[in-house]
Short mmCIF file of C-alpha atoms and ligand atoms in Angstrom, two decimals:
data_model
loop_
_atom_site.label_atom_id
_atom_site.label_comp_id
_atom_site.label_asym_id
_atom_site.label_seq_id
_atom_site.Cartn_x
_atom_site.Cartn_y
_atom_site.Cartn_z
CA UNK A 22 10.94 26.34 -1.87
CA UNK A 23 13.27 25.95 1.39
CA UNK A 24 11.24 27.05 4.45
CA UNK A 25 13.12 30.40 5.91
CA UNK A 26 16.24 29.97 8.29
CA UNK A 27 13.52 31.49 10.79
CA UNK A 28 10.92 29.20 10.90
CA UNK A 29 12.73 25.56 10.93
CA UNK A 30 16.30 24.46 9.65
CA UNK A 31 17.19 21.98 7.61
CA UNK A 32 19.97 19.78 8.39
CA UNK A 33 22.49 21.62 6.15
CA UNK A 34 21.45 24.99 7.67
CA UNK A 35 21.16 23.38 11.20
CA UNK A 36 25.35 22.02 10.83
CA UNK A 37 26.36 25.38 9.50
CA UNK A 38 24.39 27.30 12.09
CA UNK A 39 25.64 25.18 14.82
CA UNK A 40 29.05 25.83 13.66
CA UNK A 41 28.74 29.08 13.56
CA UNK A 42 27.87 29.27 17.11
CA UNK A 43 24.06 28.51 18.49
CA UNK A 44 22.57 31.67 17.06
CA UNK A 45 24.60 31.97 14.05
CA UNK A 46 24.59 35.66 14.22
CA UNK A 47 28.03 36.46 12.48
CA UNK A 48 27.12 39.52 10.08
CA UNK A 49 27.30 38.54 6.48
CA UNK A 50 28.21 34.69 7.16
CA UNK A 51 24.73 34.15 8.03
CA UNK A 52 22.66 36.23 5.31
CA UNK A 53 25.31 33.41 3.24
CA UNK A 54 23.81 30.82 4.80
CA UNK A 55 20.15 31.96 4.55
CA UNK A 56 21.00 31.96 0.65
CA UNK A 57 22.34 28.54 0.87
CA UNK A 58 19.43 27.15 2.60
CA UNK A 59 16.69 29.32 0.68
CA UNK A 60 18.58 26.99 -2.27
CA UNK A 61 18.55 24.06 -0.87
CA UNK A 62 15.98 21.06 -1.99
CA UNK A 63 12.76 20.34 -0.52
CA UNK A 64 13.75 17.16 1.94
CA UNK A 65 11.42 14.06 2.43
CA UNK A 66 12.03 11.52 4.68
CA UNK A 67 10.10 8.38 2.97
CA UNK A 68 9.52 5.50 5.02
CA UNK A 69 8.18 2.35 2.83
CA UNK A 70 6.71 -1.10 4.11
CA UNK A 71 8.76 -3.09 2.77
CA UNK A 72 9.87 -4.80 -1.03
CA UNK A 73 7.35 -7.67 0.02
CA UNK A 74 5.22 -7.33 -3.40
CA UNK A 75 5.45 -6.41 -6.89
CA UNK A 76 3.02 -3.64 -5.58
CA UNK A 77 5.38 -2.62 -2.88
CA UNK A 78 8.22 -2.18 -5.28
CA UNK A 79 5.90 -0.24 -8.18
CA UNK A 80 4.83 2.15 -5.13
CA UNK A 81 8.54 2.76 -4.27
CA UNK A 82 9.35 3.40 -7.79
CA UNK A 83 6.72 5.51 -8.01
CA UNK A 84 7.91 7.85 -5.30
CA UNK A 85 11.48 7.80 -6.55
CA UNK A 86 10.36 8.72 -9.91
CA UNK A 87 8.41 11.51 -8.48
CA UNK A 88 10.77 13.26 -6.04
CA UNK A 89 13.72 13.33 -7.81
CA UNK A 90 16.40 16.72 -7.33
CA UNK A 91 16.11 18.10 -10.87
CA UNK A 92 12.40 18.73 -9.54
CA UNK A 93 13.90 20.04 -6.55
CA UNK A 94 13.62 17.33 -4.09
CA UNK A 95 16.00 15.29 -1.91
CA UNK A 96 14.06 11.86 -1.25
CA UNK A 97 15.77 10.05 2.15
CA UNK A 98 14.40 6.35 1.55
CA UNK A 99 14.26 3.75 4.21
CA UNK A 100 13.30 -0.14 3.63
CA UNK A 101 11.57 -1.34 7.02
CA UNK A 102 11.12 -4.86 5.88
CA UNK A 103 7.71 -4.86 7.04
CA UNK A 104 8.76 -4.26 10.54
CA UNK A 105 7.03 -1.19 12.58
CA UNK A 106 9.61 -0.53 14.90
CA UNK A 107 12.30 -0.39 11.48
CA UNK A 108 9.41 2.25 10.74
CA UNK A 109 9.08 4.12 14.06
CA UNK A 110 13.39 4.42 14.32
CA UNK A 111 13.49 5.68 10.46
CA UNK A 112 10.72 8.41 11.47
CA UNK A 113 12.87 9.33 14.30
CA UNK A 114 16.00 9.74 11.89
CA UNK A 115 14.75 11.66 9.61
CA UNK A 116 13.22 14.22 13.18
CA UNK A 117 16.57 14.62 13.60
CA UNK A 118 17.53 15.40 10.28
CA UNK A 119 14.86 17.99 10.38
CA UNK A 120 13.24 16.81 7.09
CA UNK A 121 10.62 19.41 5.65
CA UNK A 122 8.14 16.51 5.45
CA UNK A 123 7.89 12.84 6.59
CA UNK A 124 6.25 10.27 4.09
CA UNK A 125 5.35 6.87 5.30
CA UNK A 126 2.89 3.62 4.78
CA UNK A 127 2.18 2.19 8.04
CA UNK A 128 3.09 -1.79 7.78
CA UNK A 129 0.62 -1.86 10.69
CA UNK A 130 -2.36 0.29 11.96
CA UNK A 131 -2.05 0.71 15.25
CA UNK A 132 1.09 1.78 17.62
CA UNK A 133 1.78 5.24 15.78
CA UNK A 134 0.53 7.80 18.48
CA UNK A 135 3.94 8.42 19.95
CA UNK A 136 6.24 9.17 16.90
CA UNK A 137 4.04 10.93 15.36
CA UNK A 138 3.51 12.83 18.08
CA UNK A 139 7.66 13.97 18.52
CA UNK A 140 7.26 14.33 14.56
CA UNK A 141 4.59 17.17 15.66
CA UNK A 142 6.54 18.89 18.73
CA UNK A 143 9.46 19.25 15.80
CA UNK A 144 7.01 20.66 13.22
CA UNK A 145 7.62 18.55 10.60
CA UNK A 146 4.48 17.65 8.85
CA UNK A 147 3.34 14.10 8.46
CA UNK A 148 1.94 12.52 5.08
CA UNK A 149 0.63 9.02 5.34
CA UNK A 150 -0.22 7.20 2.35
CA UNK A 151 -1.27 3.58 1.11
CA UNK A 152 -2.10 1.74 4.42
CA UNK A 153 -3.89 3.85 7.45
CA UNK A 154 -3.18 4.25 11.13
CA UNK A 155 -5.41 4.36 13.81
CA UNK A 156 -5.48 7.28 15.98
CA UNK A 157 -8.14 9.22 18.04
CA UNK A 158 -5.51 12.37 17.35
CA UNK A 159 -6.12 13.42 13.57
CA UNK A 160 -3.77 15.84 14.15
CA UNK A 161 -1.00 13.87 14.21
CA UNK A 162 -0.77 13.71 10.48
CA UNK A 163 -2.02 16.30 7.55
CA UNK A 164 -3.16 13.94 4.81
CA UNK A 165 -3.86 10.91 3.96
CA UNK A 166 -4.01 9.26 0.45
CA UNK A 167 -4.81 5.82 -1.22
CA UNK A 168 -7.10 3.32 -1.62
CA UNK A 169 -10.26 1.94 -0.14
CA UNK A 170 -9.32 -1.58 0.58
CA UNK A 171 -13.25 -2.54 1.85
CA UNK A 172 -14.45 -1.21 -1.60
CA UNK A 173 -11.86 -3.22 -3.27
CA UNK A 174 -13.32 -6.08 -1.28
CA UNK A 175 -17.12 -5.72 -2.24
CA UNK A 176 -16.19 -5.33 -5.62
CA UNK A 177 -14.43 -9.30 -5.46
CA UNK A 178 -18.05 -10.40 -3.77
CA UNK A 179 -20.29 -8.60 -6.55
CA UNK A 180 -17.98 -9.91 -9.25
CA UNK A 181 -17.99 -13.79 -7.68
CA UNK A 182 -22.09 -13.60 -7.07
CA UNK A 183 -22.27 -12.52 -10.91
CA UNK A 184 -20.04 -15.08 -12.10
CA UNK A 185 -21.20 -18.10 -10.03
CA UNK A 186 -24.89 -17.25 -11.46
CA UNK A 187 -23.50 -16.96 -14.82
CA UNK A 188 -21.84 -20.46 -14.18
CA UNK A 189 -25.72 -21.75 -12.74
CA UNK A 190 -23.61 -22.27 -9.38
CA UNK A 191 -26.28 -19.90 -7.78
CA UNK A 192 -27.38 -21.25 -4.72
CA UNK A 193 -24.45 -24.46 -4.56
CA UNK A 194 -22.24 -24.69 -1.36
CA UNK A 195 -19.22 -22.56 -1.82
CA UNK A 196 -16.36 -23.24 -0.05
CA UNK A 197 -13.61 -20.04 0.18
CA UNK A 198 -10.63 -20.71 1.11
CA UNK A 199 -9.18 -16.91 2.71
CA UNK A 200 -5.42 -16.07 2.13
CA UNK A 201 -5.11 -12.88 4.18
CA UNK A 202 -2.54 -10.02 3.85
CA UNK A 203 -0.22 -8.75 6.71
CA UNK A 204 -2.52 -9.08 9.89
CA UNK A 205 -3.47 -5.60 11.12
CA UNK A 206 -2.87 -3.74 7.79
CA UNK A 207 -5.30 -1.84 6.35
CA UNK A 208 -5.77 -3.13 3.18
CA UNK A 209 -6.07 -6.46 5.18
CA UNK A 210 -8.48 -5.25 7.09
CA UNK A 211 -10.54 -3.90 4.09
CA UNK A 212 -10.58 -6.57 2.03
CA UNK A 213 -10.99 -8.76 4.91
CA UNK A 214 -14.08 -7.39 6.05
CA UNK A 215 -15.28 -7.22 1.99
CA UNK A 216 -14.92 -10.93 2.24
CA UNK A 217 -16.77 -11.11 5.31
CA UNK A 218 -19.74 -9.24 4.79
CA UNK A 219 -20.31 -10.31 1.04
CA UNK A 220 -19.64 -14.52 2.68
CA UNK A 221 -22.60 -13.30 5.19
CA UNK A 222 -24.84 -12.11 2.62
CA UNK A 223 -24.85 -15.75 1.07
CA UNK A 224 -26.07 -18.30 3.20
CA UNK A 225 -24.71 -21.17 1.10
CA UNK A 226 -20.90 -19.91 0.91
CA UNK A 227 -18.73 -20.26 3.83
CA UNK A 228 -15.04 -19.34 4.62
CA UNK A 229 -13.52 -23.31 4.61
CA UNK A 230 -9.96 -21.10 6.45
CA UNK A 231 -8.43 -18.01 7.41
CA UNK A 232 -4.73 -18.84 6.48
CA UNK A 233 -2.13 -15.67 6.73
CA UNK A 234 -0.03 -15.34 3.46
CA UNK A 235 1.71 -11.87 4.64
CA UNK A 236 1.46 -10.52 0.90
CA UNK A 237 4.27 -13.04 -0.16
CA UNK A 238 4.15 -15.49 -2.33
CA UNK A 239 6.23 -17.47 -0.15
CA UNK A 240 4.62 -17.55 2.72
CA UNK A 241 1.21 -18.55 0.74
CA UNK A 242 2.54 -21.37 -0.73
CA UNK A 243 3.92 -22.60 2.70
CA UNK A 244 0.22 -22.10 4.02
CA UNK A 245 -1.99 -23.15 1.21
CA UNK A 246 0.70 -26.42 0.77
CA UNK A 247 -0.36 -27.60 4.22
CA UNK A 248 -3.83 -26.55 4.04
CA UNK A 249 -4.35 -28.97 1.29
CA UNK A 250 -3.33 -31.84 2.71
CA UNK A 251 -5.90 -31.22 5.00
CA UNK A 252 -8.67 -30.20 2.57
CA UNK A 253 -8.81 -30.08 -1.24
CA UNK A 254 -12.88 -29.38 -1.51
CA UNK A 255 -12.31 -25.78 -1.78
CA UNK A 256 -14.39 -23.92 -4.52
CA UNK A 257 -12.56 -20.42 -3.99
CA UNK A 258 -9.40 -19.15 -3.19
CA UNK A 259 -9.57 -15.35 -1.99
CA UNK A 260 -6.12 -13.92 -2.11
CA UNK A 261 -5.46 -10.66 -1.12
CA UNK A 262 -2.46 -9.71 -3.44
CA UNK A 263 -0.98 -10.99 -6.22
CA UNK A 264 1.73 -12.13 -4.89
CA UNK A 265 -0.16 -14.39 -2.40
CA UNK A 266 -1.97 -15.55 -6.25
CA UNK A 267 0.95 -16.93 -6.87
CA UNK A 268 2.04 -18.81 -4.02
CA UNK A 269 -1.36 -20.20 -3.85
CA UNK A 270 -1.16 -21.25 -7.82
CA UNK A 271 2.11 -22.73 -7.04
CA UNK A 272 0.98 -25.29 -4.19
CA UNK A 273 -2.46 -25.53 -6.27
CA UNK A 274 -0.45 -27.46 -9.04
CA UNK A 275 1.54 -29.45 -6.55
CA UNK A 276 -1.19 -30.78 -5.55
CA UNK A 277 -2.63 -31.65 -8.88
CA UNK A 278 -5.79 -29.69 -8.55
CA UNK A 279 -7.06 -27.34 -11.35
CA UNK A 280 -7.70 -23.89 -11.08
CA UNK A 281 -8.57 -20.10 -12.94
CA UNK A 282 -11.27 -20.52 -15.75
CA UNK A 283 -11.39 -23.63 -17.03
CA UNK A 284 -10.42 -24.68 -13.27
CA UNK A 285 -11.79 -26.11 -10.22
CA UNK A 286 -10.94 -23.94 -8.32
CA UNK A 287 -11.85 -20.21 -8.58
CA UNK A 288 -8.92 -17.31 -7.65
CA UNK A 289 -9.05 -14.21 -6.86
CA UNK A 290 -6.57 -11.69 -6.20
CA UNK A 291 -5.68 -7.79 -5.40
CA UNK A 292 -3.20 -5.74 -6.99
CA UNK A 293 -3.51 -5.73 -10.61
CA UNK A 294 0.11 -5.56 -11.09
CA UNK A 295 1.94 -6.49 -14.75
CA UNK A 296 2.37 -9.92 -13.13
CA UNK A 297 -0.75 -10.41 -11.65
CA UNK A 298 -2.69 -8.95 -14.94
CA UNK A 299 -0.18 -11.21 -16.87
CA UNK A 300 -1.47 -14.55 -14.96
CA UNK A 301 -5.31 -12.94 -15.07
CA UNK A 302 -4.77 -12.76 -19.31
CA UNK A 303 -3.73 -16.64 -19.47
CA UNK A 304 -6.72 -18.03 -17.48
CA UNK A 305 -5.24 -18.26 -14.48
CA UNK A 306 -6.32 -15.86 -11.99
CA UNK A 307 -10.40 -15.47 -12.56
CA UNK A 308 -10.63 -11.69 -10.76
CA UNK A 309 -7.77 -9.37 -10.02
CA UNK A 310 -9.11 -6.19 -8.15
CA UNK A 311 -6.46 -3.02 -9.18
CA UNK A 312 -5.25 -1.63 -6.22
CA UNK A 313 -3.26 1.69 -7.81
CA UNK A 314 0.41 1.99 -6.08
CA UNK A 315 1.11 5.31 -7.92
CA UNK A 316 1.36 6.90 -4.78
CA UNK A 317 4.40 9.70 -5.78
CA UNK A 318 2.43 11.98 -8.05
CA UNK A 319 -0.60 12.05 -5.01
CA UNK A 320 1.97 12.73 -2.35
CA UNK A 321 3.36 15.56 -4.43
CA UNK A 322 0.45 17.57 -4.78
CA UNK A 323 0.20 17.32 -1.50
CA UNK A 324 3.49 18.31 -0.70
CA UNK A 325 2.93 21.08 -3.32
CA UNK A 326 0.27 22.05 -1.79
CA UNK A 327 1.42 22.86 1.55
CA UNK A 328 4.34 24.58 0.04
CA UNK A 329 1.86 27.17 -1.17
CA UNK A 330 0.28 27.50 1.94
CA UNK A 331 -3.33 25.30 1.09
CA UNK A 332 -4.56 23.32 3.07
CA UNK A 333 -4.93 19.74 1.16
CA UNK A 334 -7.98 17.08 1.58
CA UNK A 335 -7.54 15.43 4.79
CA UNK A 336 -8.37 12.16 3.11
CA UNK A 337 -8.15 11.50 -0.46
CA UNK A 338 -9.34 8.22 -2.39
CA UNK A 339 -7.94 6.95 -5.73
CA UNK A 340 -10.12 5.64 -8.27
CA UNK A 341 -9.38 1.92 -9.04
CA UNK A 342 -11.34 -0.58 -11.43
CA UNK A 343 -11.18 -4.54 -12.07
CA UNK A 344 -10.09 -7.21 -13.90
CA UNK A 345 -11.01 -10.62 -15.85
CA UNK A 346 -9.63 -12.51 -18.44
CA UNK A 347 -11.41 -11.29 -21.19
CA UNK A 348 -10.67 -7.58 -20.64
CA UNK A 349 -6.94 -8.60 -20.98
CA UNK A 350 -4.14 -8.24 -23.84
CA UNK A 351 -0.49 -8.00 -24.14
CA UNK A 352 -1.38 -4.55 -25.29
CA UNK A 353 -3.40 -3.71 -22.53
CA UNK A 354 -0.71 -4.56 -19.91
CA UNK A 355 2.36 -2.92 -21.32
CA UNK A 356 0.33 0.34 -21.58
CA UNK A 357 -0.36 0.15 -17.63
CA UNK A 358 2.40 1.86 -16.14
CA UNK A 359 2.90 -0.79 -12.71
C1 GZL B 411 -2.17 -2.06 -0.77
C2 GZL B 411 -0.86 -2.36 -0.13
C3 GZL B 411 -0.63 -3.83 -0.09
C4 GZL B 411 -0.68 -4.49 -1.46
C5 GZL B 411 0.32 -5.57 -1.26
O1 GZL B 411 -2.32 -0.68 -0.85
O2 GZL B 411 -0.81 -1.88 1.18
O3 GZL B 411 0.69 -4.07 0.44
O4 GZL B 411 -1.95 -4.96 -1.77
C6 GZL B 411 1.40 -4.83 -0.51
O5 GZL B 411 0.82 -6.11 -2.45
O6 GZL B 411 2.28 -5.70 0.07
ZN1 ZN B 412 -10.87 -14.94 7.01
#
């Protein structure tokens, strides 16, 4: 499982060696610590967003569950409260350390070139996952896994053209209201441009604001609050995660304005979590687009199979579906594992 003493150390072999003397050539002392680090637990140095959603924290839980040390692992974990540079100085830890892999979901996409890059020079392979960076050097990482946040997007626009005609509000003026995610991320920019190109394909809807909701429910509310003392005439209000839902909901009701399926006003949200589903069941939220954060059992094949030498997919989708009211019950929910 360990990679041999030869071809990189791990931290535990690297202290011993080192105090053994740089080479560690002592006779028997070092075929013991060859055994000890041929023992010794696959190490992955996790870097996560953030615990900004109920998504975030199901896709943390996921990887915890997954790489735990009765299968063999140890799993170094590292909050970055949705900060890059808490990401950048965790990377550059766990180089140090001389992890056997590094695991991380970019908060942001760009501004990754030079970490990864010392992550490289140390051999210590690089497994992105959820969000995406942008690079011109796909070298810099092995795989990548998650979902396709644009898809996710369309898949709000053909659902909302379907349900307006069912509701005869075919060719009315519809006014969207757009709660974005954390600027620059990619499932921001996904579902961002999903909006965008499905609002330009329908000459009579129009995007009333671009507020910035940063996946929390807090900062939505704060947003959506003030937007509406502005303007109330909104027929849609694009949200894009649950958590944003929420805050939205919230400052929806302060206002006194009615919303969800026997609403005024039309939501729709990303994530698909127990929470979000829960709301979707009770009327609340109209459309909730799954976005899967199961992201442990992915990562470990991947891991896996590097450990026996394949060569993974560079890129690798998971399949995600969608949500209204009426596919919903208790049932339903408490069989979904996030
Ligand atoms: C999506 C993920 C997003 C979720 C949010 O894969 O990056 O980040 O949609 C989370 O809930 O904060
Ligand atoms: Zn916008």
């Amino acid at each position: 499982m360990k990679k041999s003493c030869g071809k990189k150390y791990g931290f535990l072999t690297a202290v011993i060696l080192a105090a053994l003397g740089s080479t560690g050539c002592t006779g028997g002392s070092r075929e013991a610590v060859q055994t000890e680090a041929e023992n010794e637990n696959i190490v992955i140095g996790f870097s996560e967003v953030g615990a900004e959603s109920d998504w975030r924290v199901a896709n943390t839980e996921s990887m915890r569950n997954t790489f735990t040390e009765e299968k063999g692992y140890e799993l170094m974990f590292n909050d970055a409260k949705q900060k890059q540079e808490n990401q950048i100085s965790a990377i550059r830890n766990y180089i140090l350390q001389a992890v056997d892999y590094i695991v991380f979901a970019p908060a942001v996409e760009e501004g990754w070139d030079e970490v990864l890059q010392e992550a490289k020079d140390a051999g210590i392979p690089v497994i992105i996952m959820d969000r995406m960076i942008n690079t011109e050097d796909e070298s810099l990482f092995t795989a990548w896994e998650g979902s396709d946040f644009y898809a996710e997007g369309v898949t709000a626009m053909e659902w909302l053209e379907e349900y307006l005609e069912e509701q005869g509000r075919a060719d009315e003026e519809i006014s969207i209201l757009h709660v974005k995610g954390t600027v620059g991320a990619t499932s921001q920019i996904g579902r961002t441009e999903g909006l965008e190109n499905g609002v330009a394909a329908h000459e009579n809807w129009e995007i009333a604001a671009c507020l910035e909701g940063e996946y929390t429910q807090a900062k939505t509310y704060e947003v959506v609050a003030e937007y509406l003392e502005t303007d109330t005439d909104i027929d849609v209000i694009y949200c894009e995660n649950d958590n944003s839902a929420f805050g939205a909901i919230q400052a929806l009701e302060e206002a006194g304005i009615s919303y969800g399926v026997d609403g005024d006003v039309i939501i729709i949200s990303f994530d698909a979590t127990e929470a979000g589903l829960t709301a979707c069941m009770n009327g609340q939220i109209n459309l909730d687009v799954e976005c899967n954060p199961l992201n442990g059992p992915r990562v470990e094949m991947i891991i896996q199979q590097l450990e026996n030498g394949e060569t993974p997919e560079k890129y690798s989708y998971v399949d995600e579906t969608y949500f209204v009211p009426e596919d919903l019950t208790e049932d339903l929910i408490a069989s979904r594992e996030y």
